[in-house]
CSV table of C-alpha atoms in Angstrom, one decimal:
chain,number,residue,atom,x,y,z
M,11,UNK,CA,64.8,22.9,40.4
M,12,UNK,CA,62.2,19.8,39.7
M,13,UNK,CA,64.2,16.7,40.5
M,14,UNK,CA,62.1,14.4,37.7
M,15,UNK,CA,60.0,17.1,35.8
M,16,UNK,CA,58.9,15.0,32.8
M,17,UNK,CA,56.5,12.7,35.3
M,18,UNK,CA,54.2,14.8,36.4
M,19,UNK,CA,51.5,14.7,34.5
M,20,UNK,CA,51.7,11.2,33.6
M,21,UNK,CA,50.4,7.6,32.7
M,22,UNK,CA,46.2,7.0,32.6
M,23,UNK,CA,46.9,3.4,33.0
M,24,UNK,CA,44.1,1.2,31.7
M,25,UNK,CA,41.8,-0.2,34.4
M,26,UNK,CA,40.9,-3.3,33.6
M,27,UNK,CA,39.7,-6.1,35.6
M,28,UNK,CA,42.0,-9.4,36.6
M,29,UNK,CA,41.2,-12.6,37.8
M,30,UNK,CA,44.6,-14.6,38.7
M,31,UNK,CA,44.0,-17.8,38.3
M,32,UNK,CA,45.2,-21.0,40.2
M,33,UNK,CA,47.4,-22.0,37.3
M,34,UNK,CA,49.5,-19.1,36.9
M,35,UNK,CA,52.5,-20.4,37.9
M,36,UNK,CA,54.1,-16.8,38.2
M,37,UNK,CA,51.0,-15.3,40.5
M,38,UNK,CA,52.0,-18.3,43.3
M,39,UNK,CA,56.1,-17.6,43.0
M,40,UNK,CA,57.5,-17.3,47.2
M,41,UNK,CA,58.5,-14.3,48.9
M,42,UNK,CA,62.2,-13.7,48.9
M,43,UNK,CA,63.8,-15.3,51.9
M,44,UNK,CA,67.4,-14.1,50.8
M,45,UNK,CA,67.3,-10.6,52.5
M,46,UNK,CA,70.4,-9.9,50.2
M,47,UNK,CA,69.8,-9.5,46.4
M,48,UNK,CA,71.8,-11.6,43.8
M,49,UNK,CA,73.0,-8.7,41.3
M,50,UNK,CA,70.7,-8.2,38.6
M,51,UNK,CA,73.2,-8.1,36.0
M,52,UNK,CA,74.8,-11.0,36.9
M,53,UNK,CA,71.5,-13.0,36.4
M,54,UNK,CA,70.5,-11.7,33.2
M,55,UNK,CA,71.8,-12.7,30.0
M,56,UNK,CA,71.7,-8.9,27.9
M,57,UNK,CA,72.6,-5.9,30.1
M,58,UNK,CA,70.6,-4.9,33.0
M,59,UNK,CA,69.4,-1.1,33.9
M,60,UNK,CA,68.3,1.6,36.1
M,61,UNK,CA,67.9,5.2,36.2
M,62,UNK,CA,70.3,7.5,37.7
M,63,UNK,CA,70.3,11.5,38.0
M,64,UNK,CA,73.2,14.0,39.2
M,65,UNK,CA,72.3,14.1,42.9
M,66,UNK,CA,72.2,10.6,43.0
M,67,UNK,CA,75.9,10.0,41.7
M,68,UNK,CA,76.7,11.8,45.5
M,69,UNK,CA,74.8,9.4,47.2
M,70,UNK,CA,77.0,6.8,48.3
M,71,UNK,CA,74.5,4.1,48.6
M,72,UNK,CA,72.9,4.6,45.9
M,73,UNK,CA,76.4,4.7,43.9
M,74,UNK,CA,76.7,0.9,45.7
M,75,UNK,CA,73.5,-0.4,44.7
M,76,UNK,CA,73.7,0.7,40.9
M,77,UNK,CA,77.5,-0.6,40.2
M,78,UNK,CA,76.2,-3.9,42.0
M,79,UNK,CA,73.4,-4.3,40.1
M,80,UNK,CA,73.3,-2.6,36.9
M,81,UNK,CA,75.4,-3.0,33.6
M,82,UNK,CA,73.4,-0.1,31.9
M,83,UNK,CA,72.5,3.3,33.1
M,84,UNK,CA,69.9,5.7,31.4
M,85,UNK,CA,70.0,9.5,32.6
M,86,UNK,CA,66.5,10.3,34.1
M,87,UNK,CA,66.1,13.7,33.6
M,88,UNK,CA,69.5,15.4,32.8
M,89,UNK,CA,68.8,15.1,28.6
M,90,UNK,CA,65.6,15.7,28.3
M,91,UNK,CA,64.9,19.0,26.4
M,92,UNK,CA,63.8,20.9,29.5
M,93,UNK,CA,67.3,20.4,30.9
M,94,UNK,CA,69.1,21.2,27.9
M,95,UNK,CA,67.5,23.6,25.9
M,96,UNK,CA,67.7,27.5,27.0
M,97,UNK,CA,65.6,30.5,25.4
M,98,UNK,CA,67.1,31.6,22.1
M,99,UNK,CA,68.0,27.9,21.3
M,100,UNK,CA,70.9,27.7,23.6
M,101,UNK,CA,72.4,24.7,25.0
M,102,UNK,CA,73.5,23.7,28.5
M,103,UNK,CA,74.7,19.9,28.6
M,104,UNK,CA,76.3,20.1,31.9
M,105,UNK,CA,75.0,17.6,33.7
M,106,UNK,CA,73.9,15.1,30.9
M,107,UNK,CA,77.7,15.1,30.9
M,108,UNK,CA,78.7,14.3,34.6
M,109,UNK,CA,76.2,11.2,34.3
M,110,UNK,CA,77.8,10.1,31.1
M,111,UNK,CA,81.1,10.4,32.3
M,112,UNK,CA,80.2,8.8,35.7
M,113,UNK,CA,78.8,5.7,33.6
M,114,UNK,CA,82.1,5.5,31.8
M,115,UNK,CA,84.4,5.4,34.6
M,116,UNK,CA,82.1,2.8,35.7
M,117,UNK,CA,81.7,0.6,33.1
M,118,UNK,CA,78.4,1.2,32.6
M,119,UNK,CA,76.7,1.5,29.4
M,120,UNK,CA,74.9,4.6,28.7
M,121,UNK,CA,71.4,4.5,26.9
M,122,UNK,CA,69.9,8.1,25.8
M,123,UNK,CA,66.5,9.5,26.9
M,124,UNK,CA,65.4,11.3,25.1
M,125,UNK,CA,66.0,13.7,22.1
M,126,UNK,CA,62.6,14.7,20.9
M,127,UNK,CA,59.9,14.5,23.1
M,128,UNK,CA,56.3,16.0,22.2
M,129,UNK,CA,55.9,17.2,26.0
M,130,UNK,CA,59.1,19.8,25.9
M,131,UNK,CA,60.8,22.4,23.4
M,132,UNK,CA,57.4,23.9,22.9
M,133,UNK,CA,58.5,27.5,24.4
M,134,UNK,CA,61.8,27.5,22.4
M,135,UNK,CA,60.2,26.0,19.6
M,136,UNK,CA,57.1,27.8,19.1
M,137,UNK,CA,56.2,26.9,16.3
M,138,UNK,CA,53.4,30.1,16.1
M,139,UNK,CA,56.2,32.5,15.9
M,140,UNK,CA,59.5,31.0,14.7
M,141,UNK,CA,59.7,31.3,10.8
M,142,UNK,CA,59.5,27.5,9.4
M,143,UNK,CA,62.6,27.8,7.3
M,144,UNK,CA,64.5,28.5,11.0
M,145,UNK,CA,62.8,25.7,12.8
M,146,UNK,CA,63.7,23.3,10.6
M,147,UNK,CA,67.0,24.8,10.6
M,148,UNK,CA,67.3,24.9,14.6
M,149,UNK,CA,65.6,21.1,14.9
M,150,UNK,CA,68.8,19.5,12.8
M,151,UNK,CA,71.5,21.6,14.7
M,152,UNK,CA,69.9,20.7,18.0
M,153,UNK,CA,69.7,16.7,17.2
M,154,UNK,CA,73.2,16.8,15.2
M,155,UNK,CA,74.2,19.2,18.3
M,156,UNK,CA,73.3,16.7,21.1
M,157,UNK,CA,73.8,13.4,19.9
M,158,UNK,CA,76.8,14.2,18.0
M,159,UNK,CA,78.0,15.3,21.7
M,160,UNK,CA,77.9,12.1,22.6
M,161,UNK,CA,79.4,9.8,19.0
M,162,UNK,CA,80.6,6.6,20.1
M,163,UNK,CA,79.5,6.5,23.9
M,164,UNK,CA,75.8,5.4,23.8
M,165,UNK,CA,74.8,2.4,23.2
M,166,UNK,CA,71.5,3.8,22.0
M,167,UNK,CA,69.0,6.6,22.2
M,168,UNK,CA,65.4,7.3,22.7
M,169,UNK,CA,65.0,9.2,19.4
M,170,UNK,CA,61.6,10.3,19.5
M,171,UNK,CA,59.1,9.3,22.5
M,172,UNK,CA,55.9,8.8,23.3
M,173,UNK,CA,54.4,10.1,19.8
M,174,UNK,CA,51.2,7.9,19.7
M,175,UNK,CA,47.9,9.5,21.4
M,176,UNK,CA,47.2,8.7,24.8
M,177,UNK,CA,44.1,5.9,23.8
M,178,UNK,CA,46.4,5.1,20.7
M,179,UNK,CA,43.8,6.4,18.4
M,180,UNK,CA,46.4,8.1,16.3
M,181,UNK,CA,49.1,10.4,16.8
M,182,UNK,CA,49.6,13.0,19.2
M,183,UNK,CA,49.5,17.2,17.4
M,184,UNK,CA,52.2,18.6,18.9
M,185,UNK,CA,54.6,21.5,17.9
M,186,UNK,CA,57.1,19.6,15.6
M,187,UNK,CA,54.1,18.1,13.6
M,188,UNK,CA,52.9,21.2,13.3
M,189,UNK,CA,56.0,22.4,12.2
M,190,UNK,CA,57.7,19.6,10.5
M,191,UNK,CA,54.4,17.4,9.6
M,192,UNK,CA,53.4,14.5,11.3
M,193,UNK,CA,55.4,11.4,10.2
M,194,UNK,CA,58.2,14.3,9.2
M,195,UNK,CA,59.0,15.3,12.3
M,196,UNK,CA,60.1,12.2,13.1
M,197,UNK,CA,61.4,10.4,10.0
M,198,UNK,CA,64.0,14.0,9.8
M,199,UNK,CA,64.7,13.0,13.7
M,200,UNK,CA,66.1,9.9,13.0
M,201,UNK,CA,68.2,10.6,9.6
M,202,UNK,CA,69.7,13.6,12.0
M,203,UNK,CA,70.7,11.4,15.0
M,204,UNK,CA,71.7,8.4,12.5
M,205,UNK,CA,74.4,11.2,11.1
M,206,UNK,CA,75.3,12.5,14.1
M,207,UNK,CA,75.9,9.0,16.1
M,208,UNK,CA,75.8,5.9,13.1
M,209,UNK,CA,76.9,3.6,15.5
M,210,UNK,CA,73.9,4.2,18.2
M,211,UNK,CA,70.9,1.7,18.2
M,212,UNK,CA,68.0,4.4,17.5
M,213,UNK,CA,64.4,3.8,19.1
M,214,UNK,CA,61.0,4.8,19.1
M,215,UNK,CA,60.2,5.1,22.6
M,216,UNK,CA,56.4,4.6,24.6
M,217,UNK,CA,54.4,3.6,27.2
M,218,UNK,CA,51.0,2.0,27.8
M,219,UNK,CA,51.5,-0.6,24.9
M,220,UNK,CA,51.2,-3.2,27.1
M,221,UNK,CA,48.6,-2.0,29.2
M,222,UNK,CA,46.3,-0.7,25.6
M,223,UNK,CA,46.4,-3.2,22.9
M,224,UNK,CA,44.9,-0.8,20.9
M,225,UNK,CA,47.6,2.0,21.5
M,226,UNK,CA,50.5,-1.2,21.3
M,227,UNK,CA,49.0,-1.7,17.8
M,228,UNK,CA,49.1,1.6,16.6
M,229,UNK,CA,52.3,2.4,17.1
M,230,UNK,CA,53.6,-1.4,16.0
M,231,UNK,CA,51.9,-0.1,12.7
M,232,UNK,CA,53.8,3.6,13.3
M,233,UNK,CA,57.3,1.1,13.2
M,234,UNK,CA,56.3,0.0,10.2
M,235,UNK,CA,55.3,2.8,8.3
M,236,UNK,CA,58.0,5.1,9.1
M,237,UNK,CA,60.3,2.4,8.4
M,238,UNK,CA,59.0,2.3,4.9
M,239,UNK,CA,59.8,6.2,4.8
M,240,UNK,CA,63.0,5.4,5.1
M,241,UNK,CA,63.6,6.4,9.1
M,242,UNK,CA,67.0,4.1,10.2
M,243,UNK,CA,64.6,3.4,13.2
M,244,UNK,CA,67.1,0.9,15.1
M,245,UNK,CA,64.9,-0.6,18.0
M,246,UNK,CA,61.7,-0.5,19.8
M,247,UNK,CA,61.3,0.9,23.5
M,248,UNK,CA,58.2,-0.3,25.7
M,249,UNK,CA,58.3,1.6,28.5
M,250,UNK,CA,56.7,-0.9,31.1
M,251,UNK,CA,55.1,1.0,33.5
M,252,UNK,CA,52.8,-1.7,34.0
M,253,UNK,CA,49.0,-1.9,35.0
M,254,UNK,CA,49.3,-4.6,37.6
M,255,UNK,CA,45.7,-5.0,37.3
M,256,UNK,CA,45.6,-5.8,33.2
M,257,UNK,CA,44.5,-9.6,31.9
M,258,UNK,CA,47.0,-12.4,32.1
M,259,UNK,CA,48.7,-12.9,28.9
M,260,UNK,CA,48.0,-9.5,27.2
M,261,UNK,CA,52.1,-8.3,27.9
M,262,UNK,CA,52.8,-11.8,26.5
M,263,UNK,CA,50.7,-10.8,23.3
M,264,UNK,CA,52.6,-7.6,22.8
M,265,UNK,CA,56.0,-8.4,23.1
M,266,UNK,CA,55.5,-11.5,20.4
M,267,UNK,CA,53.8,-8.7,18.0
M,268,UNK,CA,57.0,-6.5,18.7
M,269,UNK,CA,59.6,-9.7,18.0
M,270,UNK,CA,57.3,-9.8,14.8
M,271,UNK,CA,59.3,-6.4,13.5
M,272,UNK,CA,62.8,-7.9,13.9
M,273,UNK,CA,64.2,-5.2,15.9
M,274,UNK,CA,65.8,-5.1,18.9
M,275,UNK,CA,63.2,-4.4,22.0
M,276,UNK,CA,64.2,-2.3,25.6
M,277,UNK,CA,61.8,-2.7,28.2
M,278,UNK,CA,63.0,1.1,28.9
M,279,UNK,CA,61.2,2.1,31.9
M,280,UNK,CA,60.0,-0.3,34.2
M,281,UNK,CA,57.9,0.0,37.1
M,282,UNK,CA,54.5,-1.6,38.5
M,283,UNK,CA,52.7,0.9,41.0
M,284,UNK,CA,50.9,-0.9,43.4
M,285,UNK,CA,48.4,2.2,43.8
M,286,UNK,CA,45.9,3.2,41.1
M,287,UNK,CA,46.3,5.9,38.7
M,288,UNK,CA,42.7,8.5,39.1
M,289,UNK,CA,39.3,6.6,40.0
M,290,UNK,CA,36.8,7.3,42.2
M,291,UNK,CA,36.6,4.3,44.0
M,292,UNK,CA,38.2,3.2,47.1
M,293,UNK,CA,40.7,0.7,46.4
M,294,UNK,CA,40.1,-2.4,48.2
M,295,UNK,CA,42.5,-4.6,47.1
M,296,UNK,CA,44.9,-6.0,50.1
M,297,UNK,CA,48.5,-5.3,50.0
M,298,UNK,CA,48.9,-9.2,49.8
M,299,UNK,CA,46.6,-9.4,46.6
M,300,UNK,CA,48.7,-6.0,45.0
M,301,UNK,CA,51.7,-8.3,45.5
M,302,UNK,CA,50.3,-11.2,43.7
M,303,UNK,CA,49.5,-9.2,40.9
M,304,UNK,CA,52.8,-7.6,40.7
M,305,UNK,CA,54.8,-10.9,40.7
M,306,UNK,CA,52.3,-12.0,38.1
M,307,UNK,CA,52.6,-9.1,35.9
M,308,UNK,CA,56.0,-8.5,36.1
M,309,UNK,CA,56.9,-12.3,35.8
M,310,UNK,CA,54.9,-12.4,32.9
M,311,UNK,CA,57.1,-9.1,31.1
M,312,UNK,CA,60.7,-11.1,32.6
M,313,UNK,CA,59.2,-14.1,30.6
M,314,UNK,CA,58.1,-12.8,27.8
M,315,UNK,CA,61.6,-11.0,26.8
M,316,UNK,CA,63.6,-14.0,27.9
M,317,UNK,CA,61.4,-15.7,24.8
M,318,UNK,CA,63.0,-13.3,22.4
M,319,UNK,CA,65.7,-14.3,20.2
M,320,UNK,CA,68.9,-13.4,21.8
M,321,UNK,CA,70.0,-10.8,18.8
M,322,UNK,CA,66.5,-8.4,19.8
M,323,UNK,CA,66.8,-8.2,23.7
M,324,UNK,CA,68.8,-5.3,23.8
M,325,UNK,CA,68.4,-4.1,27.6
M,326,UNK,CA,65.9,-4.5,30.7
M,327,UNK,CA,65.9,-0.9,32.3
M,328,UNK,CA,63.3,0.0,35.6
M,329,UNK,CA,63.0,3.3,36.1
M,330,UNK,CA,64.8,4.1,39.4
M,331,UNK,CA,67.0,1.2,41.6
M,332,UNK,CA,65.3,1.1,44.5
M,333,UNK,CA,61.7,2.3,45.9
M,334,UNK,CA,62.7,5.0,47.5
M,335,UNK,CA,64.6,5.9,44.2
M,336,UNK,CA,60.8,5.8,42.1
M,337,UNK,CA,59.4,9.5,40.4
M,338,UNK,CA,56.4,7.6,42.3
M,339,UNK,CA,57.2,8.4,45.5
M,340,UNK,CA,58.7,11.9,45.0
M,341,UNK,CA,56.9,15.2,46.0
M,342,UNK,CA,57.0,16.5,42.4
M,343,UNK,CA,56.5,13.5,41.0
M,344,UNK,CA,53.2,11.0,42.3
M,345,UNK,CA,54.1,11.6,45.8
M,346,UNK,CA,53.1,8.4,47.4
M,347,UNK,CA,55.6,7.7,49.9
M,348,UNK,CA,54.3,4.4,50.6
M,349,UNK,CA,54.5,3.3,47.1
M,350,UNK,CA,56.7,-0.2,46.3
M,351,UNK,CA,57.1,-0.3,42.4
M,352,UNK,CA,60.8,-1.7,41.9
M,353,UNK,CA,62.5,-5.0,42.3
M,354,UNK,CA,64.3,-3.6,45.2
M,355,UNK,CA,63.2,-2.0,48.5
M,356,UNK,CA,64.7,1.3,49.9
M,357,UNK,CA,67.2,-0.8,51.1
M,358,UNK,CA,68.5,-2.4,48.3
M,359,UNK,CA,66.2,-5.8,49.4
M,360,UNK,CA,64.5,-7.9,47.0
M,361,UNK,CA,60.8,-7.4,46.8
M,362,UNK,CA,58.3,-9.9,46.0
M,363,UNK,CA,58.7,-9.4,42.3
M,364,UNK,CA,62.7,-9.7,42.1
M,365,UNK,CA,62.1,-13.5,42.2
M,366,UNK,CA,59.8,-13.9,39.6
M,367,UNK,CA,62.0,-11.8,37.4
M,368,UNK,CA,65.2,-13.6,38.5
M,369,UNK,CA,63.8,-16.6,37.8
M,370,UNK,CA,62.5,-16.1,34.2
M,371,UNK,CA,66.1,-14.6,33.4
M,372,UNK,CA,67.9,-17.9,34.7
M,373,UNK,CA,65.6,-19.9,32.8
């Protein structure tokens, strides 16, 4: 079995060009000297997260770092349709379960990824061949099914994700707006999820708005629209996975249009590759430069949700703990096993970027 299925086929980051300029304060931040990390949660004023998946919760280190560091803990793979859903629209929650119940005789929080999900239920929920009337029909019991599972432990839920197109001209075509129309697919999400868990802040879930202003303001507008349609949308989720290489102050420009909406705003997946997504040319950046732009970059993001009123920062979640925990460097995922994307190393030691983030959250 895939370990981290949903990444494989992921993230066209935008390639822009960056100059980092003497005055950014964040670009110039020191190495860590402290070869042990302060805990994360203990520094930042809203709860702090990471990913965790089944095999992981065996893993005795790995069960050290996350209680020291995390106050929030969102299942990587273990709810996402292709985990849950069987052929004949059968269920199988087992191991979204064991994570939930190891958050909770943690103390952790649990955040939900992710109930609808334009890249999975298509073989299930074909919507070629299954009569509309059933679709519809199966697409409320499977929300009210799943969520309801879960009334009164999560603290929130990635409702619908990732439904803007990749360039964020538009929306994505995919089999529940075919089905269920394109703004009804997901406006019927959210009423079913609200029933089935009314206490659970709801979001809208995707990546690259950071990295594409144009896809950022596309789906800002998305917020907005559906909210008119009357979707009890809760919160936003910006996913993170940062372009490293994108212009100083464009993340800063974002999350102020996001605070615009009111709602409370995750930075849900969090990670900053050092490596380029596709290309053709060598990269000839030196790892010294990569690091710069990291601390930059991810300084910046640390910054600009600490600049938030307190009521909208809802959570700070990377995706995985430590490097050696990143989709990145796993064979089915990017496989890079040289890649450095979190705030910790394999060890559980602050990289370069841990400072700049520790430091904004202090501030």
């Amino acid at each position: 079995m895939r370990a981290d299925p949903p990444r494989l086929n992921r993230r066209a980051f935008l390639a822009a060009p960056i100059a980092l300029a003497a005055c950014d304060r964040i670009a110039a931040a020191p190495s860590v000297a402290d070869p042990v990390a302060r805990p994360l949660k203990s520094l930042a004023p809203f709860p702090f997260g990471a990913t965790g998946m089944t095999w992981q919760l065996d893993q005795p280190d790995w069960v050290e770092q996350m209680l020291r560091h995390c106050s929030q803990l969102t299942p990587e793979w273990e709810q996402k349709m292709e985990r849950t859903l069987g052929p004949g629209f059968t269920y199988d929650f087992g191991p979204s379960d064991r994570v939930v119940a190891f958050a909770r005789d943690n103390g952790l929080r649990v955040h939900g990824h992710t109930v609808i999900w334009y890249s999975q239920g298509a073989d299930v929920f074909d919507d070629a061949t299954v009569p509309r009337a059933r679709f519809a029909a199966e697409y409320d019991r499977y929300i009210s099914t799943f969520v309801g599972r879960y009334r009164g432990q999560m603290a929130g839920w990635d409702v619908v994700n990732e439904p803007v197109a990749e360039d964020g001209d538009g929306l994505r075509e995919c089999h529940w707006s075919r089905a269920l129309g394109m703004d009804g697919y997901m406006v019927r999400a959210f009423e079913q999820a609200k029933q089935a868990d009314p206490d659970a802040v709801l979001f809208l879930n995707e990546y690259n708005l950071e990295n594409i202003p144009a896809k950022g303001a596309t789906f800002l507008k998305l917020v907005e629209r559906l909210l008119k349609l009357g979707a009890p949308i809760g919160g936003i989720g910006t996913q993170s996975h940062l372009n490293i290489e994108i212009p100083a102050g464009q993340i800063t420009a974002f999350m102020r249009d996001a605070a615009s909406l009111g709602l409370p705003i995750h930075v849900s997946e969090l990670d900053f590759p050092m490596q380029r997504d596709g290309g053709h040319l060598p990269d000839l950046r030196s790892t010294a430069e990569r690091r710069a732009q990291q601390v930059a970059r991810v300084g910046e993001l640390a910054e600009a949700f600490m600049a938030l009123p307190e009521r909208q920062r809802y959570a700070f979640t990377t995706w995985g703990l430590r490097d050696s925990d990143s989709w990145l460097v796993r064979a089915e995922g990017k496989n890079r096993p040289d890649e450095s994307a979190l705030l910790l190393d394999a060890e559980g030691r602050p990289n370069p970027a841990y400072q700049a983030v520790a430091e904004a959250f202090q501030r």
